[in-house]
Short mmCIF file of C-alpha atoms in Angstrom, two decimals:
data_model
loop_
_atom_site.label_atom_id
_atom_site.label_comp_id
_atom_site.label_asym_id
_atom_site.label_seq_id
_atom_site.Cartn_x
_atom_site.Cartn_y
_atom_site.Cartn_z
CA UNK A 1 0.22 0.01 0.06
CA UNK A 2 1.32 3.51 -0.63
CA UNK A 3 3.04 5.11 2.18
CA UNK A 4 0.92 8.30 2.30
CA UNK A 5 -2.20 9.71 0.78
CA UNK A 6 -2.03 11.00 -2.78
CA UNK A 7 -1.40 14.61 -2.38
CA UNK A 8 -3.39 15.67 -5.30
CA UNK A 9 -6.30 14.09 -7.10
CA UNK A 10 -8.02 15.42 -10.22
CA UNK A 11 -11.55 14.75 -10.76
CA UNK A 12 -12.57 15.49 -14.58
CA UNK A 13 -16.46 15.68 -13.85
CA UNK A 14 -18.38 17.27 -11.14
CA UNK A 15 -21.83 19.10 -11.48
CA UNK A 16 -21.21 21.27 -8.39
CA UNK A 17 -23.28 24.35 -9.64
CA UNK A 18 -26.26 22.02 -10.36
CA UNK A 19 -26.22 20.65 -6.89
CA UNK A 20 -25.97 24.09 -5.36
CA UNK A 21 -28.87 25.60 -7.34
CA UNK A 22 -31.38 22.78 -8.40
CA UNK A 23 -30.60 20.61 -5.15
CA UNK A 24 -30.34 23.81 -2.93
CA UNK A 25 -27.18 22.34 -1.21
CA UNK A 26 -24.61 24.47 0.45
CA UNK A 27 -21.58 22.81 -0.73
CA UNK A 28 -19.39 24.69 1.77
CA UNK A 29 -20.71 22.23 4.34
CA UNK A 30 -19.58 18.94 5.35
CA UNK A 31 -21.45 16.11 3.48
CA UNK A 32 -22.96 14.89 6.79
CA UNK A 33 -24.41 18.34 7.36
CA UNK A 34 -26.09 18.40 3.97
CA UNK A 35 -27.40 15.14 4.39
CA UNK A 36 -28.88 15.90 7.87
CA UNK A 37 -30.61 18.93 6.38
CA UNK A 38 -32.21 16.66 3.67
CA UNK A 39 -33.57 14.04 6.16
CA UNK A 40 -37.25 13.29 5.16
CA UNK A 41 -37.04 14.93 1.73
CA UNK A 42 -38.44 12.84 -0.99
CA UNK A 43 -38.46 15.28 -4.09
CA UNK A 44 -35.07 13.61 -5.50
CA UNK A 45 -33.87 10.06 -5.11
CA UNK A 46 -30.49 11.02 -3.75
CA UNK A 47 -32.01 13.20 -0.79
CA UNK A 48 -29.89 12.80 2.30
CA UNK A 49 -27.60 10.50 0.20
CA UNK A 50 -24.82 13.40 -1.06
CA UNK A 51 -21.39 12.44 -1.66
CA UNK A 52 -19.75 15.63 -2.41
CA UNK A 53 -19.04 18.83 -0.97
CA UNK A 54 -15.98 21.28 -0.96
CA UNK A 55 -14.84 20.23 2.43
CA UNK A 56 -15.11 16.56 1.33
CA UNK A 57 -12.98 17.48 -1.83
CA UNK A 58 -10.26 19.00 0.31
CA UNK A 59 -10.38 15.98 2.72
CA UNK A 60 -9.62 13.72 -0.16
CA UNK A 61 -7.02 15.94 -1.53
CA UNK A 62 -9.00 16.43 -4.66
CA UNK A 63 -7.73 19.98 -5.51
CA UNK A 64 -8.49 20.44 -9.16
CA UNK A 65 -11.92 19.44 -10.80
CA UNK A 66 -13.79 19.96 -14.11
CA UNK A 67 -16.87 21.79 -13.00
CA UNK A 68 -19.77 21.82 -15.38
CA UNK A 69 -22.52 24.10 -16.42
CA UNK A 70 -25.48 22.25 -17.83
CA UNK A 71 -29.15 23.10 -19.11
CA UNK A 72 -31.01 21.07 -21.82
CA UNK A 73 -33.26 22.49 -24.36
CA UNK A 74 -36.35 20.35 -25.17
CA UNK A 75 -38.80 20.49 -27.94
CA UNK A 76 -42.42 19.91 -27.15
CA UNK A 77 -42.21 16.09 -28.08
CA UNK A 78 -39.01 15.52 -25.98
CA UNK A 79 -39.93 13.95 -22.47
CA UNK A 80 -36.61 14.68 -20.89
CA UNK A 81 -36.55 17.53 -18.38
CA UNK A 82 -35.17 20.81 -19.82
CA UNK A 83 -35.91 24.41 -20.91
CA UNK A 84 -38.16 25.53 -23.55
CA UNK A 85 -36.02 27.93 -25.36
CA UNK A 86 -32.17 27.96 -25.90
CA UNK A 87 -32.25 31.55 -24.46
CA UNK A 88 -33.86 29.98 -21.01
CA UNK A 89 -31.07 27.42 -21.32
CA UNK A 90 -28.46 30.08 -21.49
CA UNK A 91 -29.76 31.96 -18.71
CA UNK A 92 -29.75 28.89 -16.52
CA UNK A 93 -25.99 28.37 -17.18
CA UNK A 94 -25.26 32.00 -16.51
CA UNK A 95 -26.83 31.33 -13.04
CA UNK A 96 -24.63 28.42 -12.53
CA UNK A 97 -21.51 30.38 -13.46
CA UNK A 98 -22.73 33.12 -10.82
CA UNK A 99 -22.46 30.41 -8.35
CA UNK A 100 -18.90 29.41 -9.22
CA UNK A 101 -17.83 33.40 -9.04
CA UNK A 102 -19.63 33.42 -5.71
CA UNK A 103 -17.32 30.57 -4.63
CA UNK A 104 -14.43 32.32 -5.80
CA UNK A 105 -15.29 35.41 -3.92
CA UNK A 106 -15.65 33.52 -0.94
CA UNK A 107 -12.11 31.88 -1.29
CA UNK A 108 -13.49 28.41 -1.84
CA UNK A 109 -12.68 27.84 -5.43
CA UNK A 110 -10.51 29.48 -8.18
CA UNK A 111 -10.98 29.39 -11.99
CA UNK A 112 -8.09 27.55 -13.96
CA UNK A 113 -8.17 28.80 -17.56
CA UNK A 114 -4.70 28.67 -18.84
CA UNK A 115 -1.40 26.89 -18.47
CA UNK A 116 0.21 29.39 -16.12
CA UNK A 117 -2.60 29.30 -13.61
CA UNK A 118 -2.71 25.50 -13.89
CA UNK A 119 0.98 25.05 -13.03
CA UNK A 120 0.55 27.47 -10.08
CA UNK A 121 -2.32 25.62 -8.86
CA UNK A 122 -0.73 22.27 -9.07
CA UNK A 123 2.17 23.54 -7.26
CA UNK A 124 -0.09 24.96 -4.40
CA UNK A 125 -1.54 21.61 -3.86
CA UNK A 126 1.68 19.66 -3.91
CA UNK A 127 3.46 21.67 -1.43
CA UNK A 128 3.84 20.67 2.24
CA UNK A 129 1.06 23.14 3.51
CA UNK A 130 -2.14 21.41 4.73
CA UNK A 131 -4.75 21.29 2.04
CA UNK A 132 -7.96 22.18 4.19
CA UNK A 133 -7.73 25.71 3.56
CA UNK A 134 -6.72 25.74 -0.04
CA UNK A 135 -9.25 26.65 -2.86
CA UNK A 136 -10.47 23.98 -5.11
CA UNK A 137 -9.35 24.68 -8.64
CA UNK A 138 -12.03 24.39 -11.26
CA UNK A 139 -11.96 24.24 -15.12
CA UNK A 140 -15.39 25.38 -16.53
CA UNK A 141 -16.94 22.95 -18.82
CA UNK A 142 -20.43 22.78 -20.48
CA UNK A 143 -22.24 19.43 -20.45
CA UNK A 144 -24.61 19.51 -23.64
CA UNK A 145 -24.14 22.60 -25.85
CA UNK A 146 -27.96 23.36 -26.21
CA UNK A 147 -27.69 26.51 -24.02
CA UNK A 148 -25.13 28.02 -26.73
CA UNK A 149 -27.82 29.95 -28.29
CA UNK A 150 -25.86 30.25 -31.70
CA UNK A 151 -22.19 29.31 -32.40
CA UNK A 152 -21.47 33.04 -32.14
CA UNK A 153 -22.26 32.92 -28.35
CA UNK A 154 -19.16 30.64 -27.88
CA UNK A 155 -16.75 33.43 -28.09
CA UNK A 156 -18.67 35.07 -25.36
CA UNK A 157 -18.55 31.98 -23.10
CA UNK A 158 -14.86 31.46 -23.81
CA UNK A 159 -14.27 35.08 -22.50
CA UNK A 160 -16.15 34.15 -19.42
CA UNK A 161 -13.81 30.99 -18.90
CA UNK A 162 -15.46 28.08 -20.72
CA UNK A 163 -12.75 25.94 -21.75
CA UNK A 164 -14.35 22.61 -22.80
CA UNK A 165 -17.72 21.46 -24.25
CA UNK A 166 -19.52 18.29 -24.62
CA UNK A 167 -22.03 18.73 -27.54
CA UNK A 168 -24.51 16.43 -26.47
CA UNK A 169 -26.10 15.13 -23.15
CA UNK A 170 -28.99 12.57 -23.05
CA UNK A 171 -31.28 12.31 -26.04
CA UNK A 172 -31.58 14.53 -29.18
CA UNK A 173 -29.83 17.97 -28.98
CA UNK A 174 -29.40 21.12 -31.12
CA UNK A 175 -25.93 20.51 -32.12
CA UNK A 176 -25.54 16.71 -31.51
CA UNK A 177 -27.36 13.69 -30.49
CA UNK A 178 -26.29 12.12 -27.34
CA UNK A 179 -27.09 8.94 -25.00
CA UNK A 180 -29.94 6.70 -26.26
CA UNK A 181 -30.32 8.89 -29.46
CA UNK A 182 -28.92 8.17 -33.08
CA UNK A 183 -27.71 10.63 -35.89
CA UNK A 184 -24.71 12.74 -36.78
CA UNK A 185 -24.08 16.34 -36.01
CA UNK A 186 -26.40 19.03 -37.12
CA UNK A 187 -25.28 21.77 -39.50
CA UNK A 188 -25.02 23.97 -36.39
CA UNK A 189 -23.06 21.34 -34.57
CA UNK A 190 -20.43 21.36 -37.35
CA UNK A 191 -20.19 25.09 -37.04
CA UNK A 192 -19.93 24.87 -33.29
CA UNK A 193 -17.08 22.51 -33.43
CA UNK A 194 -15.06 24.76 -36.13
CA UNK A 195 -15.69 27.69 -33.72
CA UNK A 196 -14.43 25.69 -30.70
CA UNK A 197 -11.36 24.65 -32.96
CA UNK A 198 -10.70 28.33 -33.61
CA UNK A 199 -10.84 29.11 -29.95
CA UNK A 200 -8.58 25.90 -29.09
CA UNK A 201 -11.35 24.67 -26.82
CA UNK A 202 -11.36 21.08 -25.44
CA UNK A 203 -14.07 18.78 -27.14
CA UNK A 204 -15.57 16.41 -24.57
CA UNK A 205 -16.57 13.14 -26.40
CA UNK A 206 -18.72 12.06 -23.39
CA UNK A 207 -22.26 11.44 -24.09
CA UNK A 208 -22.12 11.61 -27.83
CA UNK A 209 -24.08 8.78 -29.48
CA UNK A 210 -21.91 6.49 -31.97
CA UNK A 211 -22.99 8.59 -35.12
CA UNK A 212 -22.22 11.95 -33.56
CA UNK A 213 -18.87 10.46 -32.02
CA UNK A 214 -17.52 9.48 -35.31
CA UNK A 215 -18.79 12.63 -37.08
CA UNK A 216 -17.33 14.75 -34.44
CA UNK A 217 -13.86 13.15 -34.35
CA UNK A 218 -13.62 13.31 -38.20
CA UNK A 219 -14.30 16.98 -38.04
CA UNK A 220 -12.57 18.18 -34.98
CA UNK A 221 -8.96 18.91 -35.06
CA UNK A 222 -8.21 20.14 -31.56
CA UNK A 223 -7.83 18.40 -28.41
CA UNK A 224 -10.28 15.60 -27.24
CA UNK A 225 -10.93 14.17 -23.86
CA UNK A 226 -13.82 12.07 -22.39
CA UNK A 227 -14.63 13.54 -18.84
CA UNK A 228 -16.69 10.62 -17.60
CA UNK A 229 -16.98 7.61 -19.54
CA UNK A 230 -16.70 3.79 -18.92
CA UNK A 231 -16.25 0.76 -21.10
CA UNK A 232 -18.84 -0.98 -23.23
CA UNK A 233 -17.06 -4.46 -23.04
CA UNK A 234 -17.74 -4.43 -19.46
CA UNK A 235 -21.20 -2.78 -19.46
CA UNK A 236 -22.81 -3.10 -22.84
CA UNK A 237 -24.91 0.14 -23.14
CA UNK A 238 -24.60 2.91 -25.83
CA UNK A 239 -23.71 5.45 -22.98
CA UNK A 240 -20.29 3.49 -22.89
CA UNK A 241 -17.27 3.48 -25.34
CA UNK A 242 -16.68 0.37 -27.50
CA UNK A 243 -13.19 -0.80 -27.69
CA UNK A 244 -12.81 0.69 -31.18
CA UNK A 245 -13.96 4.25 -29.79
CA UNK A 246 -11.40 3.73 -27.02
CA UNK A 247 -8.71 2.91 -29.41
CA UNK A 248 -9.55 5.88 -31.60
CA UNK A 249 -9.52 8.16 -28.46
CA UNK A 250 -6.05 6.73 -27.55
CA UNK A 251 -4.85 7.60 -31.14
CA UNK A 252 -6.04 11.16 -30.73
CA UNK A 253 -3.92 11.33 -27.38
CA UNK A 254 -7.16 11.44 -25.30
CA UNK A 255 -7.59 10.85 -21.62
CA UNK A 256 -10.92 9.06 -20.42
CA UNK A 257 -12.13 9.74 -16.80
CA UNK A 258 -13.70 6.67 -15.37
CA UNK A 259 -17.09 7.39 -13.75
CA UNK A 260 -18.59 5.84 -10.46
CA UNK A 261 -22.16 5.80 -11.44
CA UNK A 262 -23.20 2.20 -10.43
CA UNK A 263 -25.24 1.52 -13.72
CA UNK A 264 -22.18 2.38 -15.82
CA UNK A 265 -19.92 0.15 -13.76
CA UNK A 266 -21.75 -3.26 -13.51
CA UNK A 267 -24.12 -4.92 -16.02
CA UNK A 268 -27.74 -5.52 -15.27
CA UNK A 269 -28.50 -2.44 -12.94
CA UNK A 270 -32.19 -1.56 -12.98
CA UNK A 271 -32.67 2.10 -11.94
CA UNK A 272 -34.89 2.45 -8.83
CA UNK A 273 -34.49 -1.20 -7.97
CA UNK A 274 -31.11 -2.28 -7.95
CA UNK A 275 -28.79 -1.70 -4.84
CA UNK A 276 -24.86 -1.26 -4.87
CA UNK A 277 -24.73 -4.15 -2.36
CA UNK A 278 -27.01 -6.44 -4.31
CA UNK A 279 -25.19 -5.83 -7.44
CA UNK A 280 -21.72 -6.28 -5.73
CA UNK A 281 -20.87 -2.79 -7.02
CA UNK A 282 -17.79 -1.56 -5.05
CA UNK A 283 -14.92 0.60 -6.08
CA UNK A 284 -12.82 -2.52 -7.45
CA UNK A 285 -15.39 -2.39 -10.28
CA UNK A 286 -13.97 1.18 -11.21
CA UNK A 287 -10.49 -0.53 -11.27
CA UNK A 288 -11.75 -3.02 -13.77
CA UNK A 289 -12.77 -0.28 -16.16
CA UNK A 290 -9.42 1.63 -15.63
CA UNK A 291 -7.56 -1.92 -16.45
CA UNK A 292 -9.54 -2.39 -19.52
CA UNK A 293 -8.58 1.10 -20.97
CA UNK A 294 -5.02 0.47 -20.01
CA UNK A 295 -4.90 -2.95 -21.54
CA UNK A 296 -6.26 -1.60 -24.93
CA UNK A 297 -3.84 1.50 -24.90
CA UNK A 298 -0.93 -0.68 -23.73
CA UNK A 299 0.07 2.03 -21.02
CA UNK A 300 -1.57 4.20 -18.38
CA UNK A 301 -1.36 7.42 -20.11
CA UNK A 302 -4.81 7.60 -21.25
CA UNK A 303 -7.22 7.05 -18.17
CA UNK A 304 -7.92 9.08 -15.29
CA UNK A 305 -10.56 9.98 -12.78
CA UNK A 306 -13.99 11.51 -13.88
CA UNK A 307 -16.42 10.37 -11.12
CA UNK A 308 -19.57 12.11 -11.86
CA UNK A 309 -20.43 11.63 -8.29
CA UNK A 310 -22.87 14.48 -7.91
CA UNK A 311 -24.62 13.81 -11.25
CA UNK A 312 -28.20 13.57 -9.86
CA UNK A 313 -27.47 10.41 -7.92
CA UNK A 314 -26.02 9.82 -4.59
CA UNK A 315 -25.13 6.65 -2.20
CA UNK A 316 -28.17 4.90 -3.68
CA UNK A 317 -26.17 4.78 -6.94
CA UNK A 318 -22.54 4.64 -6.43
CA UNK A 319 -20.06 2.03 -5.00
CA UNK A 320 -21.10 0.69 -1.52
CA UNK A 321 -17.54 1.19 0.00
CA UNK A 322 -17.74 4.99 -0.93
CA UNK A 323 -19.11 7.35 1.70
CA UNK A 324 -17.98 10.57 0.06
CA UNK A 325 -15.92 11.53 -2.59
CA UNK A 326 -12.80 11.72 -0.12
CA UNK A 327 -12.78 8.02 -0.67
CA UNK A 328 -11.08 8.39 -3.89
CA UNK A 329 -8.07 8.00 -1.67
CA UNK A 330 -9.04 4.23 -1.72
CA UNK A 331 -8.27 3.91 -5.58
CA UNK A 332 -4.36 3.89 -5.15
CA UNK A 333 -4.32 0.78 -2.87
CA UNK A 334 -6.67 -0.93 -5.16
CA UNK A 335 -4.40 -0.09 -8.26
CA UNK A 336 -1.61 -1.43 -6.32
CA UNK A 337 -3.37 -4.57 -5.61
CA UNK A 338 -3.93 -4.89 -9.29
CA UNK A 339 -0.34 -4.84 -10.02
CA UNK A 340 0.13 -1.02 -10.98
CA UNK A 341 3.15 0.80 -10.01
CA UNK A 342 3.34 4.00 -8.18
CA UNK A 343 4.27 5.89 -11.22
CA UNK A 344 1.19 4.45 -12.97
CA UNK A 345 -0.93 5.52 -9.96
CA UNK A 346 0.33 8.88 -10.07
CA UNK A 347 -0.61 9.07 -13.91
CA UNK A 348 -4.26 7.75 -13.08
CA UNK A 349 -4.84 10.12 -10.13
CA UNK A 350 -3.68 13.36 -11.58
CA UNK A 351 -0.63 13.57 -13.90
CA UNK A 352 -2.58 12.26 -17.04
CA UNK A 353 -5.05 15.34 -16.64
CA UNK A 354 -2.21 17.63 -15.94
CA UNK A 355 -0.27 16.78 -18.87
CA UNK A 356 -3.31 16.93 -21.17
CA UNK A 357 -4.11 20.27 -20.12
CA UNK A 358 -0.50 21.49 -20.58
CA UNK A 359 -0.45 20.26 -24.03
CA UNK A 360 -3.90 21.52 -24.77
CA UNK A 361 -2.93 25.11 -23.39
CA UNK A 362 0.73 25.21 -24.80
#
């Protein structure tokens, strides 16, 4: 087992602002305090089962996150939850950005948007000072591009700090089709990618349906990552990447963040019925997905952490041996048991994301 806790962990996907605004959680509180306040609430399935807060991030030495904005536009025939116009969706994401900025003003978080800021923040979290008072760094990402009213809005979003975009989320989208949908990019989607390329933004391949995935990678010339995705070979669903898709991402020098949503970790999960204990879903299942990507790549340079732990689920739908996000500190020992060396573990826990960003922002 490693001699000490990993001093810096990077998590490439957290919906912090959604939890703060739509779940009405004060993420400056300990997880236990958030859950105590939600006892008896039934409006959402994960009430009183939260796993993420800013103190828990610091406890786990998770010093840098990819933090999302998210707001879906839905047409009248789309049963998914969302906003009835792109303008409303845009306004929702701006409210989310306002929360991140409020956390910056409070000294809780700091936006990271270039290589200089990245290197300074990594150095801060790797020094010998305790991490419990350090600001959590965040890279702003947009999950689903529906809220970008037109591609011309992208320049405005970039100026406010947006650095990565996943064009799709669930279902059909204005720019691309996502999980459980089919079809290539729309004309506007192709224009969006060209503008992203011009601004040197990161394309997040997460949630792209197969058609849109191949279409996007044939068009986009800039850096590509997958912030939170698992392996179709282990859990056969279109939300996951096939081996062919993983191999293509490796060729593009991408990094894939492995997620901790139970239905993506173990086959046969039934939402609202399955339990982590009943499905034997523990953190070792995450290691299986990490190992599968490493075996395909032939190295440990293309996989990292992208938990999605606050993505509208909690303890009811994550590994049973995880109480809070601070338990990411259990991953190094599990990797060591799997035969991974310390250098490999450091790559997976933070170095791969850091090197990817340095290359993207050079």
